Structures are given as structure tokens and as C-alpha cells.
């Protein structure tokens, strides 16, 4: 099969012909039909987060069709459409049993430690494949598994309450879905912050109340101004930069909650005294749980979550490096770029 393979840090992926692995008794062979390119892939390709072993096939936001099933598989059949979960939990340890499988003691990551979805086929344990209704396209299914479910987990971590004001920093493939998710969680006011006017207007169309271009305006001042000088109830950071993490912390009211989601490339200096004396709750959110993927699928299926504008670019697998460059340089306002093997 054709696959895009990582060999070396900061080098393009290589399109190669490699054999696919036959599925074991508990596994599936999935014909990948769409795979999203995520900023986490860039972090790994740049050496910020390590791959398990190399060479490896990256790609962790995939959807496709079950092509072959292992002898013990009963819940899925050949021809079923599936979303692949990159959070590969064991299902048996205490965190898994308690529903926090993103904190599994034996956690492995598809596309980082196991060969992923930038390929024609992926072989995965069937418990990491979730049935996708045929009414949802493969490209939307692909991004559900990371870009869309990550903000849902973050909102669950923050415990966003109906009627709240919410500030979202970063409207990329992940953060843009936090706008609709805030509405679903009942937010009354949503502040959307980015440096791209195109992403800000998309956020507005999804229900952002106020948009702020961080390269032209003072985000904290504007959020304070529109909240009677107090700040937002909740803030989320979906970029991973110290500057926007600090802005998020400073944009909430006393007693407000800040949730950091973007993977940091550098350490953050935190003014703990400011946090403590203002009783600001600082939280972190890591990936998602299986139940949250089911919830997202239902929201899309019932039309409460609109993913029709989420995929901005569709490229053949052979052009995956072109997609990676678009995302890295943030040119042409990419929302999610999907490759089709
Ligand atoms: N201020 C505001 N917005 C910014 C700034 C800034 N200083 N710098 C970058 N941005 C915006 C970009 O314009 C872009 O819209 O942040 C967004 C980042 O989006 P993507 O590159 O699409 O990244 P995404 O895939 O959404 O991932 C975001 O979440 O899961 C993690 O690893 C992932 O750390 C990454 C983060
Ligand atoms: Zn991702
Ligand atoms: Zn586990």
C-alpha cells in the first residue's frame, strides 16, 4: 500500500510502498478514506513530541471502511464506516474503567507510536474504531476523532455552565470547533481570538459574539470591556504559546476558569500569586475519552454540530507535505486540511 512515512525530524514525509499488516483476532484492517492533518503532527515531525519508533506512518485523525475483521470481532463488520481513535487505551486499568481512558496506564497513540492514517490502510484494535453513521462523510468523520472532540473534552474539564461567558484563544482546526461547542454547552457570550480575519469571520458565523484580532487589538482589554471590567467566566487556549496562555489567564474574572489545551512548545512562567489571590482555576485538558467521541457523533448526526465548513483543503495523500506546509505557514487560512489516500 501507499503510505507517507516519517524518517527524520524536520524533513518532509516520504511517500513509500509498504506492506499493510494483516489484522490479528481482535483487530481490523481499515481502508482509510480521509485523514486530517493536525498541528500535533507538526509538533512530532519537529521533534517536540517524540514518535515511538521510526520510520513510522503518522496520521491520527482517520476515517474509513472496514476491509477485513479478525476472528473475534463481533461488533463491527466488513463494509462498516468507522472513525479511528488515536487514544489507544487498554480498557482494563483503573482510569479506563473509571471513564478517563485518556489517562490509561498503558496509553499508546495511533500515528505517534503505532503506524497511523497517512496511508491507504491502517490495522487497529477494533476497540479503537467507532462506527460512523453513513450519513456523515469520511472527511467529517476523520476530524471528529481529534479536532472536534478535543474542545468537547476541554469544556467538560472546565465544566462550562449555561449562561457563561467564554473566551476562545486560537481558531485553528481544533479551536474553531470550540465556538460551536461553547454554544452547545450553553454559553451566552463567546469571545473568539485569533490573528486571522478569515478565521474570525468563520467563528462569527458559528456564533461568536465578539471577535478579536490579537495582532491588531488588545484581547484582554476588549474582553474586560465587554464584561463590565470583570473578565470572562471561562477561557480556553488552543495554540500552545506562552503569550496566548498568559492572555487566557488574564482574560478571566476573579474565580474564573482557564483551561490550557494547546501543546506547549516552551515553558510558561505563571504568576501564581495572581492566580491564588484571584482564585483563578487553572486546568489542563488532554485529548478526549471514548464516550466523548460517541457524543460528538450524535451531535453531528442530529445536526446540532455543523462540520460542513470545517474542512478547508482536500489533497491526495501524495501531496501531504504540501498540506503540512500550508498548516505550518498558516497560509490560505487553513481550518482542517484532509488528505485522501
Ligand atoms: N494569537 C492568536 N491566535 C494565534 C496566534 C496568536 N499569537 N498564533 C497563532 N494563532 C492561531 C492561528 O492563526 C491558528 O488559527 O492559532 C491557530 C492554531 O491552529 P492550527 O495551526 O490549525 O492548530 P490546531 O491543529 O488547531 O492545534 C492547536 O491544539 O491539539 C493541539 O497540538 C495541537 O498545540 C496544538 C493546538
Ligand atoms: Zn490531532
Ligand atoms: Zn487503560
Short mmCIF file of C-alpha atoms and ligand atoms in Angstrom, two decimals:
data_model
loop_
_atom_site.label_atom_id
_atom_site.label_comp_id
_atom_site.label_asym_id
_atom_site.label_seq_id
_atom_site.Cartn_x
_atom_site.Cartn_y
_atom_site.Cartn_z
CA UNK A 1 0.00 0.00 0.00
CA UNK A 2 0.95 3.65 -0.32
CA UNK A 3 1.90 5.43 2.91
CA UNK A 4 3.50 8.73 3.91
CA UNK A 5 6.40 7.85 6.20
CA UNK A 6 8.36 9.87 8.75
CA UNK A 7 12.09 9.18 8.80
CA UNK A 8 13.82 12.29 10.14
CA UNK A 9 12.99 15.34 12.26
CA UNK A 10 12.18 18.48 10.24
CA UNK A 11 12.25 16.58 6.92
CA UNK A 12 9.25 16.01 4.61
CA UNK A 13 7.38 12.72 4.86
CA UNK A 14 8.31 10.19 2.17
CA UNK A 15 5.62 8.56 0.05
CA UNK A 16 6.52 4.87 0.01
CA UNK A 17 5.13 1.49 -0.89
CA UNK A 18 4.93 -0.58 2.29
CA UNK A 19 3.10 -3.79 3.17
CA UNK A 20 -0.01 -3.50 5.33
CA UNK A 21 -0.23 -5.67 8.43
CA UNK A 22 -2.82 -8.47 8.44
CA UNK A 23 -5.28 -7.94 11.32
CA UNK A 24 -4.96 -10.18 14.41
CA UNK A 25 -8.02 -11.79 16.05
CA UNK A 26 -9.04 -8.55 17.85
CA UNK A 27 -8.06 -6.22 15.04
CA UNK A 28 -9.46 -4.61 11.91
CA UNK A 29 -7.95 -3.65 8.61
CA UNK A 30 -9.43 -0.29 7.65
CA UNK A 31 -9.29 1.25 4.18
CA UNK A 32 -8.57 4.88 5.05
CA UNK A 33 -10.78 7.31 3.14
CA UNK A 34 -9.77 10.59 4.82
CA UNK A 35 -7.16 11.72 7.31
CA UNK A 36 -6.81 15.16 8.91
CA UNK A 37 -3.51 16.98 9.32
CA UNK A 38 -3.24 18.31 12.87
CA UNK A 39 -0.81 20.70 14.50
CA UNK A 40 0.22 17.79 16.76
CA UNK A 41 1.63 16.06 13.65
CA UNK A 42 3.81 19.13 13.12
CA UNK A 43 4.97 19.02 16.76
CA UNK A 44 6.01 15.38 16.27
CA UNK A 45 7.67 15.98 12.91
CA UNK A 46 9.63 18.85 14.52
CA UNK A 47 10.76 16.64 17.41
CA UNK A 48 8.70 18.48 20.07
CA UNK A 49 6.80 15.30 20.92
CA UNK A 50 8.58 12.01 20.25
CA UNK A 51 7.47 9.22 17.93
CA UNK A 52 7.62 5.72 19.45
CA UNK A 53 9.96 4.30 16.83
CA UNK A 54 10.92 5.42 13.35
CA UNK A 55 10.33 5.18 10.48
CA UNK A 56 6.62 5.44 11.19
CA UNK A 57 3.43 6.33 9.33
CA UNK A 58 1.96 9.43 11.07
CA UNK A 59 -1.69 10.49 10.88
CA UNK A 60 -4.08 10.23 13.82
CA UNK A 61 -7.36 11.67 12.52
CA UNK A 62 -8.65 8.97 10.23
CA UNK A 63 -11.92 7.53 9.00
CA UNK A 64 -12.58 4.75 6.53
CA UNK A 65 -14.24 1.47 5.73
CA UNK A 66 -13.68 -1.85 7.48
CA UNK A 67 -11.99 -4.08 4.91
CA UNK A 68 -11.15 -7.17 6.98
CA UNK A 69 -12.02 -8.27 10.51
CA UNK A 70 -10.19 -10.50 12.98
CA UNK A 71 -11.70 -13.82 14.06
CA UNK A 72 -13.04 -12.49 17.39
CA UNK A 73 -14.70 -9.31 16.15
CA UNK A 74 -18.47 -9.18 16.71
CA UNK A 75 -19.43 -5.54 16.99
CA UNK A 76 -18.23 -4.42 13.54
CA UNK A 77 -18.43 -5.98 10.09
CA UNK A 78 -16.78 -5.62 6.69
CA UNK A 79 -18.12 -2.51 4.96
CA UNK A 80 -18.88 -0.55 8.14
CA UNK A 81 -17.73 3.06 8.20
CA UNK A 82 -15.54 3.87 11.18
CA UNK A 83 -13.72 6.71 12.93
CA UNK A 84 -10.35 5.66 14.32
CA UNK A 85 -9.42 6.73 17.82
CA UNK A 86 -5.81 7.76 18.23
CA UNK A 87 -6.09 7.47 22.02
CA UNK A 88 -5.40 3.74 22.26
CA UNK A 89 -6.33 2.80 25.82
CA UNK A 90 -6.26 -0.70 27.34
CA UNK A 91 -9.88 -0.68 28.55
CA UNK A 92 -8.99 -2.57 31.73
CA UNK A 93 -6.89 -0.36 34.04
CA UNK A 94 -8.43 1.86 36.75
CA UNK A 95 -8.52 5.10 34.69
CA UNK A 96 -10.09 3.20 31.75
CA UNK A 97 -12.75 1.59 33.94
CA UNK A 98 -13.49 4.99 35.52
CA UNK A 99 -14.19 6.52 32.09
CA UNK A 100 -10.93 8.51 31.95
CA UNK A 101 -9.32 6.32 29.31
CA UNK A 102 -7.28 9.30 28.05
CA UNK A 103 -5.24 8.72 31.23
CA UNK A 104 -4.89 4.95 30.65
CA UNK A 105 -1.82 3.42 32.28
CA UNK A 106 -0.89 1.68 29.04
CA UNK A 107 -1.83 4.51 26.71
CA UNK A 108 -0.49 4.36 23.16
CA UNK A 109 -1.08 6.77 20.31
CA UNK A 110 -2.03 5.89 16.76
CA UNK A 111 0.14 7.84 14.35
CA UNK A 112 2.78 8.52 17.02
CA UNK A 113 3.59 5.09 18.44
CA UNK A 114 1.67 2.85 16.05
CA UNK A 115 1.51 3.30 12.28
CA UNK A 116 -1.26 5.79 11.60
CA UNK A 117 -3.64 7.01 8.94
CA UNK A 118 -1.50 8.76 6.31
CA UNK A 119 -1.80 5.53 4.33
CA UNK A 120 -4.20 3.52 2.24
CA UNK A 121 -4.80 1.09 5.12
CA UNK A 122 -4.43 1.02 8.90
CA UNK A 123 -4.53 -2.05 11.13
CA UNK A 124 -6.02 -1.22 14.52
CA UNK A 125 -7.53 -2.99 17.54
CA UNK A 126 -11.28 -2.96 16.95
CA UNK A 127 -11.91 -1.21 20.27
CA UNK A 128 -10.27 1.87 18.79
CA UNK A 129 -12.69 2.04 15.88
CA UNK A 130 -16.06 3.66 16.41
CA UNK A 131 -18.90 3.17 13.96
CA UNK A 132 -19.58 6.23 11.83
CA UNK A 133 -23.14 6.64 10.55
CA UNK A 134 -23.21 6.56 6.73
CA UNK A 135 -24.87 9.99 6.80
CA UNK A 136 -21.58 11.57 7.98
CA UNK A 137 -18.84 11.95 5.36
CA UNK A 138 -15.41 10.39 5.81
CA UNK A 139 -13.72 13.78 5.93
CA UNK A 140 -16.01 14.93 8.74
CA UNK A 141 -15.59 11.55 10.44
CA UNK A 142 -11.81 11.89 10.28
CA UNK A 143 -11.72 15.21 12.08
CA UNK A 144 -14.27 14.12 14.70
CA UNK A 145 -11.59 11.86 16.21
CA UNK A 146 -9.34 14.77 17.24
CA UNK A 147 -10.15 18.29 16.03
CA UNK A 148 -13.80 18.21 17.08
CA UNK A 149 -13.75 16.03 20.19
CA UNK A 150 -10.77 17.81 21.82
CA UNK A 151 -12.76 21.00 22.57
CA UNK A 152 -15.63 18.91 23.92
CA UNK A 153 -13.26 17.30 26.42
CA UNK A 154 -11.88 20.73 27.33
CA UNK A 155 -15.40 22.06 28.02
CA UNK A 156 -16.13 19.02 30.17
CA UNK A 157 -12.87 19.57 32.08
CA UNK A 158 -13.74 23.26 32.60
CA UNK A 159 -17.39 22.43 33.43
CA UNK A 160 -18.81 25.25 31.33
CA UNK A 161 -22.19 26.25 32.71
CA UNK A 162 -25.16 27.57 30.72
CA UNK A 163 -25.28 31.36 30.66
CA UNK A 164 -21.48 31.72 30.92
CA UNK A 165 -19.13 33.97 29.02
CA UNK A 166 -16.36 32.04 27.26
CA UNK A 167 -13.14 33.27 25.60
CA UNK A 168 -11.53 31.06 22.95
CA UNK A 169 -7.89 31.72 22.03
CA UNK A 170 -6.90 30.08 18.72
CA UNK A 171 -9.38 29.23 15.97
CA UNK A 172 -7.41 26.59 14.09
CA UNK A 173 -8.67 23.12 13.28
CA UNK A 174 -9.20 22.40 16.97
CA UNK A 175 -10.16 25.81 18.41
CA UNK A 176 -12.74 26.67 15.73
CA UNK A 177 -14.90 23.80 16.99
CA UNK A 178 -14.79 25.28 20.49
CA UNK A 179 -17.09 28.05 19.24
CA UNK A 180 -19.97 25.71 18.38
CA UNK A 181 -19.13 23.57 21.41
CA UNK A 182 -19.45 26.63 23.70
CA UNK A 183 -22.95 27.20 22.31
CA UNK A 184 -23.84 23.56 22.88
CA UNK A 185 -22.67 23.94 26.49
CA UNK A 186 -25.00 26.94 26.77
CA UNK A 187 -22.53 29.85 26.65
CA UNK A 188 -24.32 33.19 26.48
CA UNK A 189 -21.32 35.20 25.23
CA UNK A 190 -18.36 33.94 23.23
CA UNK A 191 -15.14 35.88 22.58
CA UNK A 192 -13.09 34.50 19.69
CA UNK A 193 -9.40 35.44 19.43
CA UNK A 194 -7.07 34.70 16.51
CA UNK A 195 -4.69 36.57 14.21
CA UNK A 196 -6.52 35.59 11.01
CA UNK A 197 -9.52 37.69 9.96
CA UNK A 198 -10.89 34.79 7.87
CA UNK A 199 -10.95 32.52 10.93
CA UNK A 200 -12.55 35.27 12.98
CA UNK A 201 -15.35 35.68 10.46
CA UNK A 202 -15.89 31.92 10.39
CA UNK A 203 -16.08 31.99 14.20
CA UNK A 204 -18.67 34.76 13.93
CA UNK A 205 -20.75 32.61 11.57
CA UNK A 206 -20.63 29.79 14.15
CA UNK A 207 -21.97 32.06 16.87
CA UNK A 208 -19.05 34.02 18.36
CA UNK A 209 -20.46 37.18 19.95
CA UNK A 210 -17.25 39.23 19.68
CA UNK A 211 -14.20 38.60 17.52
CA UNK A 212 -10.74 39.94 18.38
CA UNK A 213 -7.74 40.03 16.07
CA UNK A 214 -4.88 39.54 18.54
CA UNK A 215 -2.33 41.08 16.17
CA UNK A 216 -4.27 44.35 15.95
CA UNK A 217 -6.21 44.61 19.22
CA UNK A 218 -5.57 44.08 22.93
CA UNK A 219 -7.53 40.90 23.61
CA UNK A 220 -7.61 41.22 27.40
CA UNK A 221 -8.79 44.85 27.33
CA UNK A 222 -11.55 44.06 24.87
CA UNK A 223 -12.79 41.04 26.82
CA UNK A 224 -12.78 43.09 30.06
CA UNK A 225 -14.57 45.97 28.34
CA UNK A 226 -17.41 43.72 27.17
CA UNK A 227 -17.76 42.02 30.58
CA UNK A 228 -18.19 45.20 32.68
CA UNK A 229 -14.50 45.21 33.56
CA UNK A 230 -14.55 41.79 35.22
CA UNK A 231 -13.40 39.26 32.58
CA UNK A 232 -14.88 36.09 31.12
CA UNK A 233 -16.14 33.17 33.22
CA UNK A 234 -14.08 30.70 31.18
CA UNK A 235 -11.08 30.92 28.85
CA UNK A 236 -9.54 28.21 26.65
CA UNK A 237 -6.19 28.23 24.86
CA UNK A 238 -5.90 26.13 21.70
CA UNK A 239 -2.49 27.28 20.41
CA UNK A 240 0.25 26.34 22.89
CA UNK A 241 2.11 29.70 23.02
CA UNK A 242 3.15 31.42 26.28
CA UNK A 243 1.73 34.74 25.02
CA UNK A 244 -1.77 33.39 24.39
CA UNK A 245 -1.68 31.17 27.50
CA UNK A 246 -0.94 34.31 29.54
CA UNK A 247 -3.68 36.23 27.72
CA UNK A 248 -6.15 33.45 28.53
CA UNK A 249 -5.17 33.57 32.23
CA UNK A 250 -5.57 37.36 32.31
CA UNK A 251 -8.88 37.38 30.46
CA UNK A 252 -10.97 35.58 33.09
CA UNK A 253 -12.74 37.21 36.02
CA UNK A 254 -11.82 36.57 39.68
CA UNK A 255 -12.86 32.98 40.36
CA UNK A 256 -12.86 32.23 36.60
CA UNK A 257 -11.55 29.06 34.99
CA UNK A 258 -8.74 28.83 32.43
CA UNK A 259 -8.19 25.61 30.51
CA UNK A 260 -4.99 25.06 28.54
CA UNK A 261 -5.31 22.68 25.60
CA UNK A 262 -2.64 23.60 23.02
CA UNK A 263 0.52 21.53 23.38
CA UNK A 264 3.25 23.86 24.69
CA UNK A 265 6.48 24.19 22.74
CA UNK A 266 8.07 26.23 25.56
CA UNK A 267 7.64 26.50 29.33
CA UNK A 268 5.21 29.06 30.74
CA UNK A 269 6.01 31.45 33.61
CA UNK A 270 2.92 31.64 35.77
CA UNK A 271 2.24 34.38 38.34
CA UNK A 272 0.96 32.01 41.00
CA UNK A 273 0.23 34.85 43.41
CA UNK A 274 -2.08 36.44 40.83
CA UNK A 275 -3.86 33.11 40.31
CA UNK A 276 -4.17 32.45 44.02
CA UNK A 277 -5.30 35.89 45.15
CA UNK A 278 -7.91 35.94 42.38
CA UNK A 279 -8.87 32.31 42.93
CA UNK A 280 -8.41 31.63 39.22
CA UNK A 281 -8.78 27.94 38.44
CA UNK A 282 -6.09 26.74 36.04
CA UNK A 283 -6.90 23.46 34.32
CA UNK A 284 -5.36 21.40 31.57
CA UNK A 285 -7.11 19.20 29.05
CA UNK A 286 -5.53 16.23 27.34
CA UNK A 287 -7.12 14.56 24.31
CA UNK A 288 -10.56 13.04 24.93
CA UNK A 289 -12.46 10.00 26.19
CA UNK A 290 -14.26 7.37 24.18
CA UNK A 291 -17.68 8.48 25.44
CA UNK A 292 -16.98 11.98 24.13
CA UNK A 293 -16.43 10.63 20.59
CA UNK A 294 -19.86 8.99 20.79
CA UNK A 295 -21.34 12.29 21.99
CA UNK A 296 -19.76 14.22 19.11
CA UNK A 297 -21.02 11.70 16.54
CA UNK A 298 -24.58 12.10 17.90
CA UNK A 299 -24.32 15.89 17.79
CA UNK A 300 -23.24 15.78 14.14
CA UNK A 301 -25.81 13.14 13.22
CA UNK A 302 -28.65 15.16 14.73
CA UNK A 303 -27.49 18.38 13.07
CA UNK A 304 -26.60 20.22 16.28
CA UNK A 305 -22.95 20.43 15.28
CA UNK A 306 -22.21 21.66 11.76
CA UNK A 307 -18.94 20.40 10.30
CA UNK A 308 -19.73 21.43 6.73
CA UNK A 309 -17.22 24.32 6.85
CA UNK A 310 -14.54 22.55 8.87
CA UNK A 311 -12.51 21.03 6.05
CA UNK A 312 -10.88 23.86 4.10
CA UNK A 313 -8.50 21.80 1.95
CA UNK A 314 -8.69 18.30 0.49
CA UNK A 315 -5.48 16.88 -1.01
CA UNK A 316 -4.40 13.49 -2.31
CA UNK A 317 -2.08 11.60 0.07
CA UNK A 318 0.84 12.20 -2.31
CA UNK A 319 0.53 15.93 -1.51
CA UNK A 320 0.58 15.51 2.27
CA UNK A 321 3.76 17.60 2.58
CA UNK A 322 2.01 20.44 0.75
CA UNK A 323 -0.77 20.26 3.35
CA UNK A 324 1.76 20.21 6.18
CA UNK A 325 3.41 23.37 4.77
CA UNK A 326 0.05 25.15 4.47
CA UNK A 327 -0.71 24.40 8.13
CA UNK A 328 2.79 25.31 9.30
CA UNK A 329 2.84 28.64 7.45
CA UNK A 330 -0.84 29.32 8.17
CA UNK A 331 -1.25 30.42 4.54
CA UNK A 332 -4.64 30.43 2.84
CA UNK A 333 -6.43 30.31 6.22
CA UNK A 334 -6.47 26.54 6.70
CA UNK A 335 -9.16 25.21 9.02
CA UNK A 336 -8.64 21.46 8.66
CA UNK A 337 -6.66 20.02 5.78
CA UNK A 338 -7.60 16.46 4.93
CA UNK A 339 -5.62 14.02 2.80
CA UNK A 340 -7.35 11.33 0.81
CA UNK A 341 -5.32 8.17 0.19
N1 LIG B 1 -2.72 34.87 18.82
C1 LIG B 1 -3.91 34.35 18.42
N2 LIG B 1 -4.01 33.29 17.59
C2 LIG B 1 -2.88 32.74 17.12
C3 LIG B 1 -1.60 33.23 17.50
C4 LIG B 1 -1.55 34.35 18.39
N3 LIG B 1 -0.41 34.87 18.80
N4 LIG B 1 -0.66 32.45 16.88
C5 LIG B 1 -1.32 31.53 16.16
N5 LIG B 1 -2.65 31.71 16.29
C6 LIG B 1 -3.74 30.93 15.68
C7 LIG B 1 -3.52 30.58 14.21
O1 LIG B 1 -3.92 31.65 13.36
C8 LIG B 1 -4.40 29.36 14.05
O2 LIG B 1 -5.72 29.71 13.67
O3 LIG B 1 -3.79 29.66 16.32
C9 LIG B 1 -4.40 28.72 15.45
C10 LIG B 1 -3.67 27.39 15.53
O4 LIG B 1 -4.37 26.47 14.75
P1 LIG B 1 -3.76 25.22 13.95
O5 LIG B 1 -2.39 25.54 13.47
O6 LIG B 1 -4.81 24.78 12.98
O7 LIG B 1 -3.56 24.13 15.10
P2 LIG B 1 -4.58 23.02 15.64
O8 LIG B 1 -4.46 21.79 14.82
O9 LIG B 1 -5.93 23.66 15.83
O10 LIG B 1 -3.94 22.68 17.05
C11 LIG B 1 -3.86 23.66 18.07
O11 LIG B 1 -4.01 22.10 19.87
O12 LIG B 1 -4.07 19.79 19.89
C12 LIG B 1 -3.28 20.90 20.00
O13 LIG B 1 -1.17 20.11 19.18
C13 LIG B 1 -2.23 20.95 18.92
O14 LIG B 1 -0.99 22.56 20.10
C14 LIG B 1 -1.85 22.39 19.00
C15 LIG B 1 -3.19 23.08 19.29
ZN1 LIG B 2 -4.98 15.91 16.26
ZN1 LIG B 3 -6.19 1.51 30.46
#
